[in-house]
Amino acid sequence: MTENDPINQDYQKAVIELLYQLADDDFIHAFRGSEWLGLAPHIEEDVAFSSISQDTMGHTAMFYRLLEELGEGSADHLAQGRSSIERKNCVLVELVNGPGNYMEKPRYDWAFAVVRNYFYTQAKAIKIQSLKNSSYKPLSDAAVKVKMELYFHLLHWKTWFTQLMTSTDEARKRMEEATERVFAELDGVFSQGSYRVKIVDFGLIEDETILRKLWIQELSPIFQSINLTMPESFGMKHGNGRDGEHTGDLEQAIQTLSEVYRLNPAAAW
Amino acid sequence: MSVLEKGLSEEEQLSKFMAKIEAGEKIEADDWMPEDYRTALIKLISMHGISEIMGALPEKEWVPKAPSLKRKLGIMAKVQDEMGHGQMLLRVTEDLLKPYGKTREDLMQDLFKGDLKFHNVFHMATKSWADAGMVGWLVDGAAIITQTNMLNASYGPYARALKRICSEEVFHAQHGEAIIMALTEGTVEQKLMIQECLNRWWDSLLMFFGPASKQTTGSSKQDITMKYRIRTKTNEELRQIFFTKYIPRILSLGLTIPDETIHFDQEKQEWIYQQPDWNEFKEIIKGNGPKSQERLDLRRTSYETNKWVRDALAK
């Protein structure tokens, strides 16, 4: 099916649902990354991490634009004007970077950042690989563009992950704790929510169980090499974001990221 | 400090060095250089580098809040560039510090202790989205003027770094100007937001170029940097260039300059303007500006919080 074919309503609904998941995931993920700016462990990392967050924000813009083309409203409104209940992102990306605020006493947790970024990016890479064969052509085109950049993001976070896991005892302990916290929400990253069957039946992307299996296949050798056990199952401790279940952290994120926009959503900024 | 060339006295080395820079040749990191040249460079470049890094913080306050996807992308890229400039300049400084056995760690400690200063503009608060535009447009615009003045600096590594920095700063100024233009063409509230912002920033912009002479504040490094061909123009000459370039642009956007006395004196061929409070300037660069300690605290906090990461990497 191409852009110009008549798309039946059900199909379009499924496309829209999946696009919201992809767009909201990357948007909140890039927002959390942007809060780290200037606070990374060293200056070189600040440059690298902000470059990655910028790429991710670029992917976000691509996904919101696809929604705009499907008549969902302007990309800027979709990004900034929706309440937390309307958001479809997974809970993992919305969790705060650590205690404090990015402007005041940010005691941000680098171990959590590394593990979350690595696991999320690996999951994203697997989804993007699957999306390259999506029946929705605009989405498969977007996937090709995103994939090129993901290679470097993944390499970056994998390097941090293995290095910190195999260094001091303190680093290992912090990394294991962070890994546990991320696993507790990782099912939410793969979840396709209540539209799952349609999303898969229409050939938009492979089923979440397949994606999860591919993720485990990719990460298992890495885990083995650093003597870490892959858990039997993951979790969705704070609920399924695909169905609108979120934490207060998302509300706080939306308040911040839309602070200026909300002064006057109709104005040109 | 550096090893003397065989058979040459210190004095002969110095006259050779001066002849070299006067002929427009570049000095490289491993070349012989007089001690006061090295210390002037360290002071200048470490301050420039750390200002890029501390300068990311006031703008960074608005990165997560940028009001559209386009602006989010723009400002993320912009602040990332600034961090990149800081990194590049600290590397240049690190080479100059080698003979003293000092490293980046020492620079960070100097910053925390208040010995390594950062630029006056980055001690100021940013109160609205307009400030994000102002930093890009007029603060970076001012930076382009001072940095262009050093593009032919006698120290090769700094001159080369500045070439790259200046070309990126031109994009930053355009990014800032685009934000400002959207506001000046916008709603009444947006116009008020940008005028209020300009009123707040004006004195800081004048101070950006430093005092006209050391009589104003008791010290100035412009004499030594000119003698050694690091820069060519005085602080006041640079400020005048800034006025000539930006006053017409500010006025054409319908903004008012918060100095009723400012005008161009045809006879003297210079801008006449109200001096900012140079005592305030002295206080700011001493670390007593409105946001000096808060910004330093941000860096201190992240430095302490990430200590375990540095330890892990050192292992």
XYZ file of C-alpha atoms in Angstrom:
584
model
C 0.000 0.000 0.000
C 1.415 3.450 -0.808
C 0.605 6.938 0.327
C -1.856 7.554 -2.476
C -3.874 4.368 -2.141
C -7.215 4.670 -0.419
C -6.524 3.564 3.113
C -9.383 1.998 4.908
C -10.303 3.420 8.275
C -9.105 0.513 10.340
C -5.755 0.519 8.666
C -5.316 4.233 9.218
C -6.275 3.904 12.872
C -3.618 1.252 13.377
C -0.977 3.372 11.599
C -1.833 6.372 13.746
C -1.680 4.334 16.923
C 1.764 2.972 16.089
C 3.048 6.400 15.041
C 1.988 7.875 18.378
C 3.924 5.157 20.176
C 7.056 5.798 18.128
C 6.817 9.595 18.216
C 5.993 9.905 21.921
C 8.729 7.418 22.861
C 11.451 9.316 21.028
C 10.134 12.716 22.068
C 10.200 12.055 25.794
C 13.461 10.140 25.460
C 15.101 13.099 23.674
C 13.654 15.474 26.288
C 15.218 13.490 29.135
C 18.466 13.496 27.189
C 18.322 17.267 26.749
C 18.020 17.703 30.525
C 21.444 16.083 30.848
C 23.079 18.771 28.715
C 26.042 20.265 30.554
C 25.850 17.678 33.328
C 27.436 14.580 31.728
C 30.498 12.976 33.373
C 32.925 14.781 31.077
C 32.887 17.378 28.324
C 33.485 14.900 25.501
C 30.430 12.956 26.661
C 28.374 16.121 26.783
C 29.164 16.693 23.118
C 28.387 13.097 22.141
C 25.231 12.685 24.246
C 23.743 15.981 23.080
C 24.396 14.963 19.501
C 22.496 11.716 20.082
C 19.570 13.503 21.759
C 19.464 15.879 18.829
C 19.254 12.973 16.367
C 16.475 11.454 18.445
C 14.579 14.750 18.418
C 14.973 14.693 14.640
C 13.366 11.230 14.496
C 10.583 12.540 16.710
C 9.885 15.363 14.282
C 9.714 12.859 11.417
C 7.142 10.693 13.226
C 4.988 13.638 14.326
C 5.050 14.958 10.779
C 3.688 11.635 9.517
C 0.848 12.054 12.012
C 0.299 15.601 10.815
C -0.006 14.311 7.259
C -2.687 11.916 8.460
C -4.737 14.831 9.783
C -3.927 14.484 13.482
C -3.077 18.181 13.882
C 0.166 20.127 13.708
C 3.360 18.350 14.703
C 4.125 21.068 17.252
C 0.754 20.667 18.889
C 1.109 16.891 18.964
C 4.485 17.212 20.655
C 3.636 19.929 23.149
C -0.087 20.350 23.415
C -1.228 16.895 24.568
C -1.849 15.935 28.184
C -0.143 12.982 29.848
C -3.294 10.818 29.562
C -3.192 11.172 25.775
C 0.461 10.135 25.561
C 1.422 6.723 24.214
C 5.080 6.588 25.245
C 6.387 3.761 27.395
C 6.953 4.521 31.071
C 10.684 3.772 30.866
C 11.480 6.940 28.896
C 9.453 9.236 31.145
C 11.155 8.402 34.444
C 13.240 11.285 35.816
C 17.018 11.251 35.352
C 17.531 11.266 39.090
C 16.896 13.437 42.133
C 16.823 17.204 41.703
C 15.906 19.414 38.798
C 18.022 20.108 35.711
C 18.370 23.735 36.830
C 18.971 23.084 40.507
C 20.981 20.421 42.318
C 20.611 17.772 39.622
C 21.955 14.604 41.220
C 21.441 12.709 37.990
C 22.172 9.013 37.816
C 24.638 8.198 35.029
C 24.251 4.447 35.527
C 20.502 4.718 34.952
C 21.122 6.932 31.914
C 23.532 4.434 30.352
C 21.344 1.380 30.949
C 18.118 3.069 29.913
C 19.705 4.551 26.794
C 21.368 1.293 25.815
C 18.330 -0.949 26.321
C 15.959 1.551 24.751
C 18.204 2.166 21.744
C 18.640 -1.568 21.168
C 14.870 -2.014 21.247
C 14.456 0.932 18.895
C 17.012 -0.513 16.475
C 15.065 -3.778 16.366
C 11.781 -1.974 15.790
C 13.316 0.173 13.062
C 14.709 -2.918 11.362
C 11.211 -4.397 11.350
C 9.667 -1.101 10.212
C 11.845 -1.142 7.114
C 9.399 -3.782 5.867
C 6.313 -1.937 7.067
C 3.279 -2.046 4.780
C 2.951 1.708 5.346
C 5.447 3.147 2.886
C 6.038 6.552 4.572
C 6.971 4.678 7.724
C 9.324 2.259 5.985
C 10.985 5.253 4.279
C 11.439 6.979 7.628
C 12.902 3.774 9.092
C 15.666 3.746 6.490
C 16.735 7.247 7.509
C 16.605 6.541 11.234
C 18.568 3.316 10.941
C 21.702 5.021 9.635
C 22.052 7.107 12.789
C 21.143 4.380 15.231
C 24.305 2.407 14.527
C 26.410 5.047 16.252
C 23.979 5.584 19.122
C 24.008 1.896 19.862
C 27.780 1.627 19.683
C 28.074 4.568 22.046
C 25.803 3.175 24.767
C 27.110 -0.354 24.426
C 30.646 0.947 25.021
C 29.578 2.765 28.195
C 27.559 -0.235 29.370
C 30.332 -2.802 29.080
C 33.004 -0.426 30.364
C 31.143 0.542 33.524
C 30.053 -3.050 34.140
C 33.662 -4.247 34.127
C 35.383 -1.524 36.105
C 35.263 -0.678 39.821
C 33.068 -2.528 42.335
C 31.089 0.634 42.910
C 30.397 1.059 39.199
C 29.302 -2.570 38.924
C 26.951 -2.215 41.867
C 25.393 0.980 40.502
C 25.057 -0.524 37.023
C 23.388 -3.688 38.333
C 20.904 -1.640 40.334
C 20.155 0.481 37.283
C 19.748 -2.640 35.137
C 17.188 -3.973 37.581
C 15.222 -0.735 37.463
C 15.228 -0.685 33.669
C 14.182 -4.335 33.362
C 11.250 -3.561 35.657
C 9.827 -1.328 32.893
C 11.267 -2.919 29.761
C 8.083 -4.777 28.748
C 6.470 -1.386 28.262
C 9.016 -0.530 25.567
C 7.956 -3.526 23.460
C 4.251 -3.294 24.214
C 2.008 -2.409 21.277
C -0.942 -1.687 23.546
C -4.545 -2.513 22.812
C -4.090 -2.068 19.025
C -1.445 -4.767 18.933
C -3.415 -7.290 16.857
C -4.353 -4.778 14.176
C -0.906 -3.224 14.067
C 0.590 -6.648 13.432
C -2.149 -8.003 11.156
C -1.828 -5.032 8.838
C 1.882 -5.730 8.508
C 2.963 -2.425 10.037
C 5.565 -4.019 12.300
C 6.284 -7.482 13.737
C 4.606 -8.619 16.937
C 6.025 -7.492 20.264
C 6.928 -11.041 21.310
C 9.137 -11.394 18.223
C 10.749 -8.011 18.849
C 11.400 -8.932 22.486
C 12.962 -12.232 21.438
C 15.267 -10.479 18.965
C 16.301 -8.058 21.700
C 17.231 -10.923 24.019
C 19.162 -12.582 21.190
C 21.171 -9.395 20.603
C 21.929 -8.719 24.247
C 22.573 -12.256 25.508
C 26.175 -12.489 24.226
C 26.947 -9.060 25.729
C 25.478 -10.141 29.052
C 27.513 -13.352 28.966
C 30.720 -11.480 28.209
C 30.321 -9.355 31.338
C 28.959 -12.165 33.493
C 25.439 -10.837 33.845
C 22.269 -12.944 33.912
C 19.376 -12.209 31.578
C 16.178 -12.256 33.655
C 13.416 -14.782 32.846
C 10.917 -12.003 32.310
C 10.730 -8.209 32.240
C 8.120 -5.954 33.802
C 5.770 -3.000 33.470
C 5.945 -1.911 37.066
C 4.269 1.475 36.622
C 1.768 0.433 33.987
C 1.467 0.340 30.219
C 2.087 3.751 28.682
C 0.615 2.593 25.364
C -2.778 2.538 27.086
C -2.293 5.935 28.728
C -0.942 4.690 32.054
C 1.810 7.030 33.246
C 3.691 8.291 36.272
C 3.789 11.809 37.696
C 7.206 12.126 36.075
C 5.554 12.465 32.661
C 3.289 15.233 33.883
C 6.339 17.130 35.137
C 8.136 16.556 31.826
C 5.201 17.903 29.811
C 4.913 20.973 32.053
C 8.565 21.797 31.370
C 8.778 21.003 27.680
C 5.637 22.992 26.846
C 6.190 25.923 29.219
C 6.928 28.466 26.495
C 4.574 26.948 23.906
C 1.647 27.176 26.345
C 2.114 30.947 26.730
C 0.377 31.156 23.387
C -0.050 27.983 21.317
C -1.417 29.998 18.396
C 1.606 32.306 18.186
C 4.537 31.722 15.864
C 7.669 31.047 17.880
C 60.415 26.932 30.621
C 60.977 25.482 27.149
C 64.406 24.174 26.276
C 66.642 26.865 24.846
C 67.978 26.341 21.384
C 71.663 25.392 21.540
C 74.022 28.303 21.845
C 71.310 30.945 22.095
C 70.796 33.094 25.134
C 67.315 33.803 26.481
C 67.562 37.275 24.998
C 68.503 35.964 21.558
C 65.624 33.475 21.710
C 63.224 36.264 22.508
C 64.345 38.469 19.622
C 64.099 35.472 17.289
C 60.588 34.807 18.615
C 59.518 38.414 18.150
C 60.932 38.509 14.630
C 58.986 35.369 13.850
C 55.613 36.646 15.047
C 56.203 40.055 13.525
C 56.750 38.328 10.185
C 53.316 36.750 10.651
C 54.609 33.235 11.301
C 52.798 30.939 13.720
C 54.060 29.635 17.036
C 53.238 25.973 17.675
C 52.751 24.118 20.971
C 56.288 22.711 21.133
C 58.090 25.887 20.023
C 60.093 28.036 22.395
C 58.039 30.885 23.790
C 58.562 33.501 26.483
C 57.007 32.709 29.803
C 54.623 35.683 29.809
C 53.404 34.692 26.324
C 52.582 31.215 27.579
C 50.833 32.482 30.707
C 48.875 35.094 28.727
C 47.733 32.382 26.309
C 46.760 30.023 29.129
C 44.761 32.745 30.821
C 43.046 33.794 27.598
C 42.302 30.375 26.114
C 41.305 28.639 29.353
C 38.920 31.488 30.073
C 37.540 31.311 26.556
C 37.152 27.524 26.798
C 35.509 27.487 30.200
C 33.238 30.355 29.125
C 31.963 28.196 26.268
C 31.195 25.450 28.767
C 29.697 27.686 31.455
C 27.968 29.585 28.653
C 26.088 26.447 27.713
C 24.312 26.567 31.081
C 22.216 29.747 30.722
C 21.064 28.671 27.263
C 20.601 25.124 28.361
C 17.897 26.336 30.740
C 15.756 26.885 27.635
C 16.727 23.804 25.638
C 14.101 21.507 27.179
C 11.550 24.341 26.941
C 12.052 25.457 23.331
C 8.559 26.157 21.949
C 8.509 24.141 18.699
C 10.146 21.062 17.225
C 12.182 23.255 14.894
C 13.415 25.419 17.759
C 14.107 22.370 19.907
C 16.323 20.958 17.171
C 18.001 24.297 16.542
C 18.877 25.063 20.129
C 20.005 21.508 20.860
C 22.453 21.720 17.964
C 23.562 25.178 18.992
C 24.363 24.374 22.612
C 26.096 21.183 21.523
C 28.371 23.298 19.311
C 29.260 25.461 22.324
C 30.259 22.413 24.352
C 32.335 21.303 21.368
C 34.111 24.672 21.279
C 34.814 24.377 24.984
C 36.278 20.923 24.507
C 38.500 22.043 21.631
C 39.797 25.070 23.559
C 40.487 23.072 26.710
C 42.591 20.713 24.578
C 44.579 23.704 23.299
C 45.034 24.883 26.893
C 46.087 21.429 28.074
C 49.024 21.476 25.632
C 50.139 24.842 26.965
C 49.860 23.590 30.558
C 52.071 20.545 29.984
C 55.360 22.163 31.101
C 53.705 22.992 34.422
C 52.496 19.427 34.903
C 48.882 20.616 35.053
C 45.840 18.911 33.516
C 42.143 19.462 32.892
C 41.435 18.353 36.447
C 43.421 21.399 37.634
C 41.391 23.646 35.348
C 38.141 22.328 36.798
C 39.427 22.821 40.334
C 40.518 26.371 39.432
C 37.010 27.018 38.153
C 35.401 25.712 41.341
C 37.765 27.779 43.504
C 36.957 30.901 41.478
C 40.515 31.271 40.126
C 39.508 30.502 36.559
C 37.003 33.136 35.486
C 34.261 32.847 32.920
C 32.774 35.555 30.770
C 30.593 38.213 32.435
C 27.559 37.517 30.226
C 27.246 33.962 31.508
C 26.770 35.120 35.094
C 23.436 36.645 34.164
C 19.959 35.183 34.601
C 17.900 34.079 31.627
C 14.306 34.917 32.389
C 12.338 34.209 29.223
C 12.519 32.443 25.877
C 13.671 35.751 24.383
C 16.929 35.311 26.285
C 17.634 32.163 24.306
C 17.413 34.267 21.164
C 19.422 37.130 22.673
C 22.322 34.884 23.637
C 22.512 33.583 20.086
C 22.008 36.888 18.351
C 23.842 39.621 20.278
C 26.033 37.701 22.730
C 27.333 35.400 20.010
C 27.353 38.376 17.663
C 29.679 40.155 20.106
C 31.754 36.989 20.428
C 32.194 36.827 16.663
C 33.633 40.353 16.744
C 36.160 39.620 19.499
C 37.108 36.270 18.015
C 37.494 37.523 14.472
C 39.961 39.969 15.982
C 42.146 36.999 16.934
C 41.800 34.871 13.788
C 45.387 35.764 12.894
C 46.687 35.183 16.403
C 50.383 34.366 16.528
C 49.643 31.114 18.370
C 48.769 28.614 15.616
C 46.608 26.131 17.569
C 44.384 28.923 18.894
C 44.080 30.634 15.506
C 43.034 27.355 13.888
C 40.475 26.576 16.603
C 39.036 30.074 16.217
C 38.544 29.597 12.479
C 36.231 26.703 13.126
C 34.534 28.378 16.065
C 33.843 31.585 14.146
C 32.274 29.759 11.229
C 29.905 27.960 13.613
C 29.174 31.148 15.544
C 27.832 32.699 12.356
C 25.136 29.993 12.315
C 24.434 30.650 15.985
C 23.927 34.321 15.371
C 21.492 33.470 12.567
C 19.704 30.972 14.820
C 19.411 33.673 17.498
C 18.281 36.304 15.022
C 15.561 33.967 13.720
C 14.187 33.543 17.263
C 14.292 37.309 17.809
C 12.618 38.059 14.488
C 9.788 35.640 15.209
C 9.209 37.503 18.482
C 9.414 41.000 17.013
C 6.921 40.016 14.323
C 4.678 38.257 16.836
C 2.019 39.182 19.373
C 2.145 42.200 21.684
C 3.307 39.937 24.512
C 6.101 38.530 22.375
C 7.269 42.035 21.441
C 7.254 43.070 25.096
C 9.173 39.926 25.960
C 11.999 40.789 23.565
C 12.181 44.479 24.516
C 12.320 43.611 28.220
C 15.074 41.140 27.383
C 17.145 43.704 25.451
C 16.781 46.187 28.324
C 18.166 43.606 30.735
C 21.058 42.535 28.479
C 22.265 45.907 27.218
C 24.830 46.668 29.957
C 26.136 43.112 29.853
C 26.653 43.439 26.113
C 28.677 46.615 26.597
C 30.716 44.942 29.317
C 31.324 41.954 27.055
C 34.222 43.748 25.359
C 35.879 44.659 28.622
C 36.891 48.054 29.964
C 38.455 50.630 27.608
C 41.677 50.652 29.599
C 43.105 49.185 32.738
C 42.446 52.486 34.506
C 38.783 51.480 34.563
C 39.085 48.234 36.475
C 42.695 48.069 37.613
C 43.786 45.363 35.205
C 43.503 44.423 31.572
C 45.351 41.952 29.469
C 44.915 43.849 26.222
C 48.434 45.345 26.289
C 50.298 42.058 26.445
C 47.997 40.308 23.962
C 48.549 43.110 21.464
C 52.294 43.163 21.982
C 52.471 39.459 21.215
C 50.191 39.682 18.177
C 47.442 37.615 19.711
C 44.940 40.355 18.986
C 45.034 43.553 16.952
C 42.232 45.792 18.192
C 41.520 47.354 21.574
C 38.417 46.639 23.640
C 36.943 49.999 22.735
C 37.559 49.513 19.013
C 35.713 46.191 19.182
C 32.798 47.748 21.075
C 32.545 50.427 18.398
C 32.446 47.779 15.664
C 29.627 46.059 17.572
C 27.615 49.297 17.701
C 28.128 49.986 14.003
C 27.067 46.486 13.067
C 24.135 45.965 15.421
C 22.542 49.309 16.287
C 20.929 49.676 12.831
C 19.714 46.056 12.994
C 18.247 46.482 16.472
C 16.407 49.622 15.395
C 15.164 48.081 12.150
C 13.403 45.374 14.176
C 11.443 48.095 15.949
C 13.312 47.686 19.233
C 14.456 50.544 21.448
C 17.991 50.762 22.784
C 17.836 51.404 26.526
C 20.272 54.327 26.329
C 18.757 57.648 25.285
C 22.171 59.243 24.900
C 23.575 56.834 22.343
C 24.424 58.415 19.000
C 27.107 58.473 16.351
C 29.361 61.520 16.553
C 30.222 62.406 12.964
C 33.156 64.596 13.955
C 34.831 62.065 16.203
C 33.633 59.216 13.991
C 32.595 57.162 17.013
C 29.565 56.129 19.008
C 28.905 58.083 22.169
C 27.132 56.029 24.807
C 26.480 55.690 28.484
C 29.131 53.626 30.262
C 27.896 50.571 32.138
C 28.724 50.297 35.831
C 32.268 48.938 35.705
C 32.246 48.250 39.431
C 29.424 45.842 38.808
C 31.540 44.268 36.067
C 34.383 43.742 38.543
C 31.993 42.097 40.991
C 30.531 39.850 38.283
C 33.857 38.496 37.080
C 34.916 37.970 40.687
C 32.041 35.506 40.891
C 29.484 37.777 42.552
C 27.107 38.119 39.602
C 23.388 37.300 39.816
C 23.837 33.651 38.815
C 27.581 33.078 39.292
C 27.373 30.772 42.267
C 24.281 28.898 41.087
C 25.933 28.052 37.765
C 29.133 27.018 39.480
C 27.055 24.895 41.846
C 25.495 23.117 38.871
C 28.940 22.143 37.628
C 30.158 21.266 41.114
C 27.106 19.085 41.721
C 27.505 17.202 38.470
C 31.242 16.874 39.112
C 30.657 15.339 42.541
C 27.731 13.188 41.431
C 29.787 11.732 38.581
C 32.931 11.085 40.588
C 32.282 7.348 40.533
C 32.196 7.449 36.726
C 35.581 9.170 36.503
C 36.978 6.657 38.972
C 35.590 3.807 36.906
C 37.104 5.197 33.694
C 40.486 5.714 35.344
C 40.714 2.078 36.355
